[in-house]
PDB file of C-alpha atoms in Angstrom:
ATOM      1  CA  UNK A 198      19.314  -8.410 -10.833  1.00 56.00           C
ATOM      2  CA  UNK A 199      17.237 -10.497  -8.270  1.00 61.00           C
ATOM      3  CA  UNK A 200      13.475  -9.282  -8.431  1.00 67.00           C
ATOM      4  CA  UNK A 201      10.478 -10.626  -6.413  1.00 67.00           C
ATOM      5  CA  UNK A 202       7.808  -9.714  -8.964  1.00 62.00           C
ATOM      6  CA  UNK A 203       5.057 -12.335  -9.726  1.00 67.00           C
ATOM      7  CA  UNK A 204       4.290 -12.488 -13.297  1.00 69.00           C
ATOM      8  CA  UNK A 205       1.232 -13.796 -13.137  1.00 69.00           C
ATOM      9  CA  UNK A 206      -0.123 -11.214 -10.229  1.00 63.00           C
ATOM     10  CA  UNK A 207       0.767  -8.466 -12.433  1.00 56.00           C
ATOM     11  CA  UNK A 208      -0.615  -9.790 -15.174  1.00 65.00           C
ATOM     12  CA  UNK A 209      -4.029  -9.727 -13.119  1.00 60.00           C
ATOM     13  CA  UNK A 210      -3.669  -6.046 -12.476  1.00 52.00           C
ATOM     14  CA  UNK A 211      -2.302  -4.921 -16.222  1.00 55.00           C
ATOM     15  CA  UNK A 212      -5.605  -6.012 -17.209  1.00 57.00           C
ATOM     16  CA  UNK A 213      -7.615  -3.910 -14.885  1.00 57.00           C
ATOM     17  CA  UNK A 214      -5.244  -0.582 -15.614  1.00 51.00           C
ATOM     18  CA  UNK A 215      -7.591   1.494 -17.107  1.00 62.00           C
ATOM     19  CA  UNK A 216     -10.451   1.102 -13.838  1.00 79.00           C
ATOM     20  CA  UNK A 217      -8.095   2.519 -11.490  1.00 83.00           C
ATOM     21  CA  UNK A 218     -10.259   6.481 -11.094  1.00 87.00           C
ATOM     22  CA  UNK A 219     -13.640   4.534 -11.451  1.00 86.00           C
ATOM     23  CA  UNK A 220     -14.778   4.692  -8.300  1.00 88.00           C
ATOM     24  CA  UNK A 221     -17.299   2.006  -9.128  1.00 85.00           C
ATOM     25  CA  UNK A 222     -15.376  -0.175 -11.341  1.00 79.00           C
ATOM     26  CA  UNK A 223     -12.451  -2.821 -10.163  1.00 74.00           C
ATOM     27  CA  UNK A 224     -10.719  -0.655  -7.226  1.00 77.00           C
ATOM     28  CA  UNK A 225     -13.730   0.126  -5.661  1.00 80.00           C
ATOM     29  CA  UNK A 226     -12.915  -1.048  -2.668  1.00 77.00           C
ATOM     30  CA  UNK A 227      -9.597   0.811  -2.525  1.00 79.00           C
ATOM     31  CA  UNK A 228     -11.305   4.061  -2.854  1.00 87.00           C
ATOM     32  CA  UNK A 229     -13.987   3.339  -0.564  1.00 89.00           C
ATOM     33  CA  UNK A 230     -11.158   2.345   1.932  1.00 90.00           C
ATOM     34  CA  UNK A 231      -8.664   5.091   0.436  1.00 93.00           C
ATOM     35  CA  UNK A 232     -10.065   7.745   3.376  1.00 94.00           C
ATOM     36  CA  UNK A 233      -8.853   5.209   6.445  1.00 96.00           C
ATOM     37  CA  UNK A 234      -5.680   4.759   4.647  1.00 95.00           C
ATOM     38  CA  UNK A 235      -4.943   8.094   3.986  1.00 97.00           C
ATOM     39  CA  UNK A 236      -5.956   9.053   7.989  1.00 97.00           C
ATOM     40  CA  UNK A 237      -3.251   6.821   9.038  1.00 98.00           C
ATOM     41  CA  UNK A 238      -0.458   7.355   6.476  1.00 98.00           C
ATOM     42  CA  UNK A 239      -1.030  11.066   7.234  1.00 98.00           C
ATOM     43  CA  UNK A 240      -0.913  10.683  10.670  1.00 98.00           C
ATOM     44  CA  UNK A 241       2.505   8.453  11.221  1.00 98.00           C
ATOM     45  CA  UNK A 242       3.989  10.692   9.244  1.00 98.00           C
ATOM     46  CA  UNK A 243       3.077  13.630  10.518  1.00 98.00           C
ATOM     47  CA  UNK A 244       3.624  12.509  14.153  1.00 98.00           C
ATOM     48  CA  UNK A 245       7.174  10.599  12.853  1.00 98.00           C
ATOM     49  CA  UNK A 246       8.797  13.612  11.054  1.00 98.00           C
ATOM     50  CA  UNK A 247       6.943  16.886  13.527  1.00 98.00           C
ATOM     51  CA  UNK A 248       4.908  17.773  10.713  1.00 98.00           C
ATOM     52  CA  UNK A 249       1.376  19.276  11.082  1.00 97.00           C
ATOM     53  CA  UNK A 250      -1.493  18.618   9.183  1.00 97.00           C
ATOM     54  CA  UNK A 251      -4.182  20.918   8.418  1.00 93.00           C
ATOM     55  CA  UNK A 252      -1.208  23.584   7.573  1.00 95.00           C
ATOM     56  CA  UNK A 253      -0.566  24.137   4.007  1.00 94.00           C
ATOM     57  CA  UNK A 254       2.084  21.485   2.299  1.00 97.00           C
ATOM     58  CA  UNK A 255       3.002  19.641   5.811  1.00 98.00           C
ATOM     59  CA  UNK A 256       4.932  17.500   3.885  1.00 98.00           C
ATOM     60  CA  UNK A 257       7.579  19.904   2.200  1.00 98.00           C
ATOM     61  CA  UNK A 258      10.375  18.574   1.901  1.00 98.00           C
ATOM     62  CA  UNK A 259       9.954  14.682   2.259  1.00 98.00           C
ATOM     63  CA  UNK A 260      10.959  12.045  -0.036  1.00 98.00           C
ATOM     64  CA  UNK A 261       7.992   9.360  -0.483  1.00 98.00           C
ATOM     65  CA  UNK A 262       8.155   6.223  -2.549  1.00 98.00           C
ATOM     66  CA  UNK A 263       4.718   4.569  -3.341  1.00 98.00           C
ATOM     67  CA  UNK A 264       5.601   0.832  -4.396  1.00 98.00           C
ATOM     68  CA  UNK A 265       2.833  -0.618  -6.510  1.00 95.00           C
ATOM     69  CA  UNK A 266       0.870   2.700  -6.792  1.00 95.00           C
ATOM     70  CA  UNK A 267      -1.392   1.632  -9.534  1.00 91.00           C
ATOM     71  CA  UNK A 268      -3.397   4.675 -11.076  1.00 92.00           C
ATOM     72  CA  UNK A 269      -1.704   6.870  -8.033  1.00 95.00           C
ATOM     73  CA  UNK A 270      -4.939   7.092  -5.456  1.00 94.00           C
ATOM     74  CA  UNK A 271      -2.206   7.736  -3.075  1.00 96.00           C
ATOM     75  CA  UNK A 272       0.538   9.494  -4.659  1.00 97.00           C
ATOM     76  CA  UNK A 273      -1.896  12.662  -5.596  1.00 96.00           C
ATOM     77  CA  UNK A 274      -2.948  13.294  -2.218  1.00 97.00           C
ATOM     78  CA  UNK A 275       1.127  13.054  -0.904  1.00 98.00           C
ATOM     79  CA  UNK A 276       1.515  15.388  -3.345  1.00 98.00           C
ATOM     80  CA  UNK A 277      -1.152  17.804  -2.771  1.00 98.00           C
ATOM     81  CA  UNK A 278       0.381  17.579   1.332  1.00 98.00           C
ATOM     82  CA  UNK A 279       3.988  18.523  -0.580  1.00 98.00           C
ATOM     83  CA  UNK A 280       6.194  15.429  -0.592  1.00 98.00           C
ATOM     84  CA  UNK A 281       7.793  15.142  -3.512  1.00 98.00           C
ATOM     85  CA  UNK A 282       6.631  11.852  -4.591  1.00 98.00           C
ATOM     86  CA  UNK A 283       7.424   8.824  -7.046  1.00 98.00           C
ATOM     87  CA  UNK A 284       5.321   6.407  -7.915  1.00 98.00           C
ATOM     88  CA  UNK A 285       6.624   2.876  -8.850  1.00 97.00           C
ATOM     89  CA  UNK A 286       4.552  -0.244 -10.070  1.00 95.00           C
ATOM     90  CA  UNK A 287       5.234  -3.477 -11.500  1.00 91.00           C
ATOM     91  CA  UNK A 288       2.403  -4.091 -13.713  1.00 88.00           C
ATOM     92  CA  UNK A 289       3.765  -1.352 -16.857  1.00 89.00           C
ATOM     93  CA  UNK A 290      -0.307  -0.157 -17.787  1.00 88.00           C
ATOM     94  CA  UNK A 291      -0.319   1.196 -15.024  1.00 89.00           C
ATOM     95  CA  UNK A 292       1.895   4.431 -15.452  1.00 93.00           C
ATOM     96  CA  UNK A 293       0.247   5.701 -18.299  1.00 88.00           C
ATOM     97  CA  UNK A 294      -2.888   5.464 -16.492  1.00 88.00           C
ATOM     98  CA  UNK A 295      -1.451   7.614 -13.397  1.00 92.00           C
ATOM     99  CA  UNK A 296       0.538  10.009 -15.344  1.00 91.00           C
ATOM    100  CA  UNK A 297      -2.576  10.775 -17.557  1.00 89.00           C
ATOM    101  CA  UNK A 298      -4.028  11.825 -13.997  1.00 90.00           C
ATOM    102  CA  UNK A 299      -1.578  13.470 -12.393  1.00 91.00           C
ATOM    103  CA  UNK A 300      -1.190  15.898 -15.712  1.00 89.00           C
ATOM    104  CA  UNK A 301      -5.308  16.603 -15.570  1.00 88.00           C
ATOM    105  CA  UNK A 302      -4.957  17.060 -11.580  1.00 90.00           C
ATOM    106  CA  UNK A 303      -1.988  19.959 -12.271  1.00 93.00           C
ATOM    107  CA  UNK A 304       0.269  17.606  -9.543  1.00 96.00           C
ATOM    108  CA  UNK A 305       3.941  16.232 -10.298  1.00 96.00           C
ATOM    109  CA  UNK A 306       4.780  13.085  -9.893  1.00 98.00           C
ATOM    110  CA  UNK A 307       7.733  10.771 -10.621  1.00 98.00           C
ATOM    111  CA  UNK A 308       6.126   7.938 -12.031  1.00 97.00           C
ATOM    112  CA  UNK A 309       8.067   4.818 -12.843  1.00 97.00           C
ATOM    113  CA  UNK A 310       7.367   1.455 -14.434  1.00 96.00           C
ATOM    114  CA  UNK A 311      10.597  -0.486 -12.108  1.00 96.00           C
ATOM    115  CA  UNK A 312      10.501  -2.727  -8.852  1.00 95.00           C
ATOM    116  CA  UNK A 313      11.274  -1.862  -6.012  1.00 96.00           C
ATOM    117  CA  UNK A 314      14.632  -4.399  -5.941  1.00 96.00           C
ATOM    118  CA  UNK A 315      15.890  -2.078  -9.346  1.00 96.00           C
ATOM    119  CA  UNK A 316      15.506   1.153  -7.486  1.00 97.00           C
ATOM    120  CA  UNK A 317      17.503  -0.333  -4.105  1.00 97.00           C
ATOM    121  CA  UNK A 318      20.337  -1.494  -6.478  1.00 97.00           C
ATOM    122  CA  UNK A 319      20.433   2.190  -8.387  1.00 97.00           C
ATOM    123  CA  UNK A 320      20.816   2.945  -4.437  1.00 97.00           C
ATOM    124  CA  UNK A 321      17.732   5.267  -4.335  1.00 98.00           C
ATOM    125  CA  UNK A 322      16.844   6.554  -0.831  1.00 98.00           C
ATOM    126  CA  UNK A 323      13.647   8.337   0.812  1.00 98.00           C
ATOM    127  CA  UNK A 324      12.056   9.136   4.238  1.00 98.00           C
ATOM    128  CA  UNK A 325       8.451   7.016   3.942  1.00 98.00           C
ATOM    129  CA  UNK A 326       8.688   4.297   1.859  1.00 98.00           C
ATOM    130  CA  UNK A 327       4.125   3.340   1.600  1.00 98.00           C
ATOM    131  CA  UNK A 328       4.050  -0.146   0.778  1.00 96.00           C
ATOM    132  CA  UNK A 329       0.075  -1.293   0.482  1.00 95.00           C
ATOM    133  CA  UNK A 330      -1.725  -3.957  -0.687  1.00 90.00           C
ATOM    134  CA  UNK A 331       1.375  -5.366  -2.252  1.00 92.00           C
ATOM    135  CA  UNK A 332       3.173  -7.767   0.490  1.00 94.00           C
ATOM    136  CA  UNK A 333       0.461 -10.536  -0.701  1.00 90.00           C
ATOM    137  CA  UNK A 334       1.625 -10.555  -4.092  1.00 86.00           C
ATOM    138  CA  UNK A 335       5.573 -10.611  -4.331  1.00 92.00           C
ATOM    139  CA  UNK A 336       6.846 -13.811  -5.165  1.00 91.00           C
ATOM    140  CA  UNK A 337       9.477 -13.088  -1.666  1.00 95.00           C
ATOM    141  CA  UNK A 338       7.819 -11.416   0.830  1.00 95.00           C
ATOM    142  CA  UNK A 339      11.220 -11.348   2.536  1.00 97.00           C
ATOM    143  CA  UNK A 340      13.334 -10.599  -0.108  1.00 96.00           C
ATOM    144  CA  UNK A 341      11.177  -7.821  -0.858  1.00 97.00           C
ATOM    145  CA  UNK A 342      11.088  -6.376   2.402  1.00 98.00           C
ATOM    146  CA  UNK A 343      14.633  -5.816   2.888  1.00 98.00           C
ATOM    147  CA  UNK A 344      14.554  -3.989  -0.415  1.00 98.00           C
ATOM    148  CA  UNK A 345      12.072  -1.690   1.162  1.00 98.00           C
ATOM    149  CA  UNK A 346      14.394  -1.470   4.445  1.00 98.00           C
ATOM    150  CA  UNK A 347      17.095  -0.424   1.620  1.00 98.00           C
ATOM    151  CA  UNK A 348      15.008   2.091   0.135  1.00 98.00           C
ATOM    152  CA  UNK A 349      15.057   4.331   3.678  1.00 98.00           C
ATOM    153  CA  UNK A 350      17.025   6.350   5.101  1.00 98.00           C
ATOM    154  CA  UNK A 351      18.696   6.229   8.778  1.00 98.00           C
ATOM    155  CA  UNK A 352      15.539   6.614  10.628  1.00 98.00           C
ATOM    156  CA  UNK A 353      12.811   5.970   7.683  1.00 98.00           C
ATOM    157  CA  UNK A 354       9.247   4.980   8.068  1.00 98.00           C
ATOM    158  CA  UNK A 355       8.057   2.252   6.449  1.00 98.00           C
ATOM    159  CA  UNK A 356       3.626   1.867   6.163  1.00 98.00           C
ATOM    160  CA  UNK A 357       2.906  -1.485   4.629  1.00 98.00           C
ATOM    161  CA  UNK A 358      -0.982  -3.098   4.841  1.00 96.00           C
ATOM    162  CA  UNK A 359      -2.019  -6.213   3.680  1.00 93.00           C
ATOM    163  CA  UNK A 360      -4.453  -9.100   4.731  1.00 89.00           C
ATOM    164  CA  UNK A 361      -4.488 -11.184   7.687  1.00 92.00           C
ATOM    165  CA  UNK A 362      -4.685 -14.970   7.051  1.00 91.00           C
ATOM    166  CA  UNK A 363      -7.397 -17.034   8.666  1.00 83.00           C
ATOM    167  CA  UNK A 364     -11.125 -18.132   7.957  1.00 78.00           C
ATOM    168  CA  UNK A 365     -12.486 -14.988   8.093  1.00 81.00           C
ATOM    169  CA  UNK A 366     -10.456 -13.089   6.218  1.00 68.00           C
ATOM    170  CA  UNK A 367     -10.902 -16.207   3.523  1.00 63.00           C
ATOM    171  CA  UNK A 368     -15.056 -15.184   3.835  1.00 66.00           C
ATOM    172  CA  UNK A 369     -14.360 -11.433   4.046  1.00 64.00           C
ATOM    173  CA  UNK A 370     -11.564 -10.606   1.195  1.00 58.00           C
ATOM    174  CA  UNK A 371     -12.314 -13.886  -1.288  1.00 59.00           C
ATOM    175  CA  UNK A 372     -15.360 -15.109  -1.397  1.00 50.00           C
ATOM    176  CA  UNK A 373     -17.365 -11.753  -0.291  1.00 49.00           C
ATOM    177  CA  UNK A 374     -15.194  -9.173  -2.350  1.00 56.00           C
ATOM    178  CA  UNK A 375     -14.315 -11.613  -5.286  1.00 50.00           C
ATOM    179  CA  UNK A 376     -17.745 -13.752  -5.325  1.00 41.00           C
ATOM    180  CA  UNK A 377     -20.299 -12.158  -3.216  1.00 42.00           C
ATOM    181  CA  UNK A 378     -19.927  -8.405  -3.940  1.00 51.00           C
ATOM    182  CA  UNK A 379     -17.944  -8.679  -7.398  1.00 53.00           C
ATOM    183  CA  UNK A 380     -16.030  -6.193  -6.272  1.00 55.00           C
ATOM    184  CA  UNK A 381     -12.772  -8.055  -7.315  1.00 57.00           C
ATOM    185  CA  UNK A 382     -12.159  -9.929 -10.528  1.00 59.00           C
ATOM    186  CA  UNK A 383     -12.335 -13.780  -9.370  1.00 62.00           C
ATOM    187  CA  UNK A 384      -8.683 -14.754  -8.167  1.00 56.00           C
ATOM    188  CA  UNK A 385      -7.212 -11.018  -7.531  1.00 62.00           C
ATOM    189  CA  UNK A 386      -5.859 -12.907  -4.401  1.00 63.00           C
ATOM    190  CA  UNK A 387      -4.695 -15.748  -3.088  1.00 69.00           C
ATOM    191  CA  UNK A 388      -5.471 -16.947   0.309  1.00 53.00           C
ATOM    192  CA  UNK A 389      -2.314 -19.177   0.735  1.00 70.00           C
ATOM    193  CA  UNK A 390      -0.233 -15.793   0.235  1.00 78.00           C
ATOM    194  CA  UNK A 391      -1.818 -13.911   3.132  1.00 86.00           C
ATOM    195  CA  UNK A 392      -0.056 -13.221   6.096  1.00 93.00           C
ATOM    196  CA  UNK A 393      -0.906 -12.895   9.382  1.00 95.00           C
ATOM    197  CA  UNK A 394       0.479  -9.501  11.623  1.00 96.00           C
ATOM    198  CA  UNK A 395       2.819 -11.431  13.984  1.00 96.00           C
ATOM    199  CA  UNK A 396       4.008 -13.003  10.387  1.00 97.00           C
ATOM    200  CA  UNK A 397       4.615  -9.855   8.982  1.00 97.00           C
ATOM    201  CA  UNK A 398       6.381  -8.321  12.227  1.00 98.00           C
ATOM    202  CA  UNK A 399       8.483 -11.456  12.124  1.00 98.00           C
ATOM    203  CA  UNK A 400       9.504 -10.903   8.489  1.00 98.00           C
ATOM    204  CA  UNK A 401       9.753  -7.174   9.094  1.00 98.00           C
ATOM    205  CA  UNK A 402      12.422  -7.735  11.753  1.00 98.00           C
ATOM    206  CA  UNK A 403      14.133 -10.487   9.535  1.00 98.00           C
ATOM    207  CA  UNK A 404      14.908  -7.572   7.009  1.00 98.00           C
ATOM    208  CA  UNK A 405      16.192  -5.073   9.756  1.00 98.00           C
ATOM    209  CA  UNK A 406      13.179  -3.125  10.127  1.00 98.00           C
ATOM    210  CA  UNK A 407      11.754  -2.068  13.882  1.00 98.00           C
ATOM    211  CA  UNK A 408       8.101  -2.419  13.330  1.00 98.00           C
ATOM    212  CA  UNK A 409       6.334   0.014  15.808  1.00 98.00           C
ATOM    213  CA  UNK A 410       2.315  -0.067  15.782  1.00 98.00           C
ATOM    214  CA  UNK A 411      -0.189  -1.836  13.909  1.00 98.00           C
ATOM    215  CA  UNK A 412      -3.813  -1.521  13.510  1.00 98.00           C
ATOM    216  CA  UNK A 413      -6.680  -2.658  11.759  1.00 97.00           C
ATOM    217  CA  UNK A 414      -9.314  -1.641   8.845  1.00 95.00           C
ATOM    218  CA  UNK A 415     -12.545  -2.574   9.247  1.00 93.00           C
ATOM    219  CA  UNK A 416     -15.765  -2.629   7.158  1.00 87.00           C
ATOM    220  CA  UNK A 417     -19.109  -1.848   8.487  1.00 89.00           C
ATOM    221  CA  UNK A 418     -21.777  -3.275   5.903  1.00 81.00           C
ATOM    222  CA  UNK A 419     -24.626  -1.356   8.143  1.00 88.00           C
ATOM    223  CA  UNK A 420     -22.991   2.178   7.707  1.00 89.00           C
ATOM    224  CA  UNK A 421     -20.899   0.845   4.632  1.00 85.00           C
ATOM    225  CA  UNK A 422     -18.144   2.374   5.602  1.00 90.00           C
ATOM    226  CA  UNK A 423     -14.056   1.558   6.560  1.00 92.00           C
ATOM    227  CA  UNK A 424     -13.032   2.782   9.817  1.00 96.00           C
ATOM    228  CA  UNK A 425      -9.635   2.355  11.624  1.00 97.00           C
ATOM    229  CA  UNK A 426      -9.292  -0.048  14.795  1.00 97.00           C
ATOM    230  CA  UNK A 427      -6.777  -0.658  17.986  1.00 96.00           C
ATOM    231  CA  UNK A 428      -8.188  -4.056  18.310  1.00 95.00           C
ATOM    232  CA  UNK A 429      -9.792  -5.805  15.111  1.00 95.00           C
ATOM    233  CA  UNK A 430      -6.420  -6.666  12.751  1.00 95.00           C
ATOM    234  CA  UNK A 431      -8.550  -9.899  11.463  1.00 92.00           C
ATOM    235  CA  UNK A 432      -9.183  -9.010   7.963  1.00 89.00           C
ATOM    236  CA  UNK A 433      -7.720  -5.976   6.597  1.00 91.00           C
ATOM    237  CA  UNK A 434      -4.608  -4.218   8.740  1.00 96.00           C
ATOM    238  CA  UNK A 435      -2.011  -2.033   8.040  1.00 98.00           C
ATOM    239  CA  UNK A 436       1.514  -0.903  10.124  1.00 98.00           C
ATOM    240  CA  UNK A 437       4.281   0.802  10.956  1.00 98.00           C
ATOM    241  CA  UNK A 438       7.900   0.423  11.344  1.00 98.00           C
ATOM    242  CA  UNK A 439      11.746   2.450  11.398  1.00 98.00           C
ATOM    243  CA  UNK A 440      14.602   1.837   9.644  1.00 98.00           C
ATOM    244  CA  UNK A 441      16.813   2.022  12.900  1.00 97.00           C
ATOM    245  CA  UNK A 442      19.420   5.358  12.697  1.00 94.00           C
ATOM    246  CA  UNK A 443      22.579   3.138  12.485  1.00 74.00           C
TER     247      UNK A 443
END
């Protein structure tokens, strides 16, 4: 079975397994960006399958897969909306860690140490595949996004975010959130492995998805807060595409 994993990334992330609910500890800066990310998710899917939010489980009766979903910051709240959920990651700490959650927060979830190649080979299929903060780390970016195009259904949305590639986003995600802040254990990422949007539209394509919108997160060290942008993709961005019906 081909695979795309990167030993040595998931090595970096075993090691930080048990941090994953500290909201001051090692994924800080996932939860203090988890409320933009959930916004958007929430809303492309709600305005993809005619769902509304704000009613109670919106997301009855969807299928979501959550590739490299770490301690599950975003499976719980997909659950909590209804979808019936699984959570897949890599790094094998990292289940025990999100299962141990799930079973305090009263929510189920499928969680499953397996890649996301395995589960497109057992022929698995769903109708939002969330793919974030993992593109930078896969050993095949393309490889590994036709096994998310595999993953959907006719008509599937695929979210993906990762990092943009270019000086800034060198100052911004390396040496401020690795260095400067601490927020990051010292080489979480790599710069060479970032990708740029028109990149990741390009690759997107390559694997036969249609990507459809894109956008950016941005961090406000005045306010110290995330917030979601048309216009600034330069650091942090996230997007959308469809697995086309035929």
């Amino acid at each position: 079975m081909t695979t795309t994993v990167d030993a040595g990334e998931i090595a970096k992330f075993e090691a930080m397994a048990a941090e994953w609910w500290d909201p001051n500890g090692k994924f800080k800066p996932l939860h203090m960006m988890n409320p933009v990310r959930l916004d958007y998710i929430t809303t492309q899917i709600a305005g993809e399958f005619d769902r509304q939010l704000g009613t109670d489980r919106p997301f009855d009766g969807l299928r979501i897969l959550d590739i490299g979903c770490g301690g599950g910051l975003l499976c719980e709240p997909m659950a909590r909306l209804g979808a019936e959920i699984v959570g897949v990651d890599a790094a094998a700490r990292n289940i025990p860690v999100a299962e141990a959650h799930a079973r305090q927060s009263g929510l189920e979830i499928d969680y499953r140490h397996t890649t996301a190649e395995a589960m497109a080979e057992a022929g698995e299929q769903f109708d939002v595949v969330l793919n974030m903060e993992v593109v930078e780390h896969v050993a095949d970016p393309l490889a590994y996004l036709t096994a998310c195009r595999q993953l959907l259904k006719p008509g599937g949305l695929h979210l993906c975010s990762t990092i943009n590639r270019n000086p800034k986003s060198f100052a911004m995600a390396i040496v401020g959130a690795e260095y400067v802040m601490r927020w990051l254990p010292k080489g979480t990422h790599e710069w060479s492995k970032f990708i740029t949007p028109d990149e990741l539209y390009d690759l997107m394509r390559r694997a036969g998805l249609n990507p459809v919108d894109r956008k950016g997160y941005v961090f406000n060290p005045v306010s110290w807060k995330w917030s979601i942008s048309d216009r600034d993709l330069s650091v942090n961005y996230v997007t959308a595409a469809l697995k086309p019906e035929a």
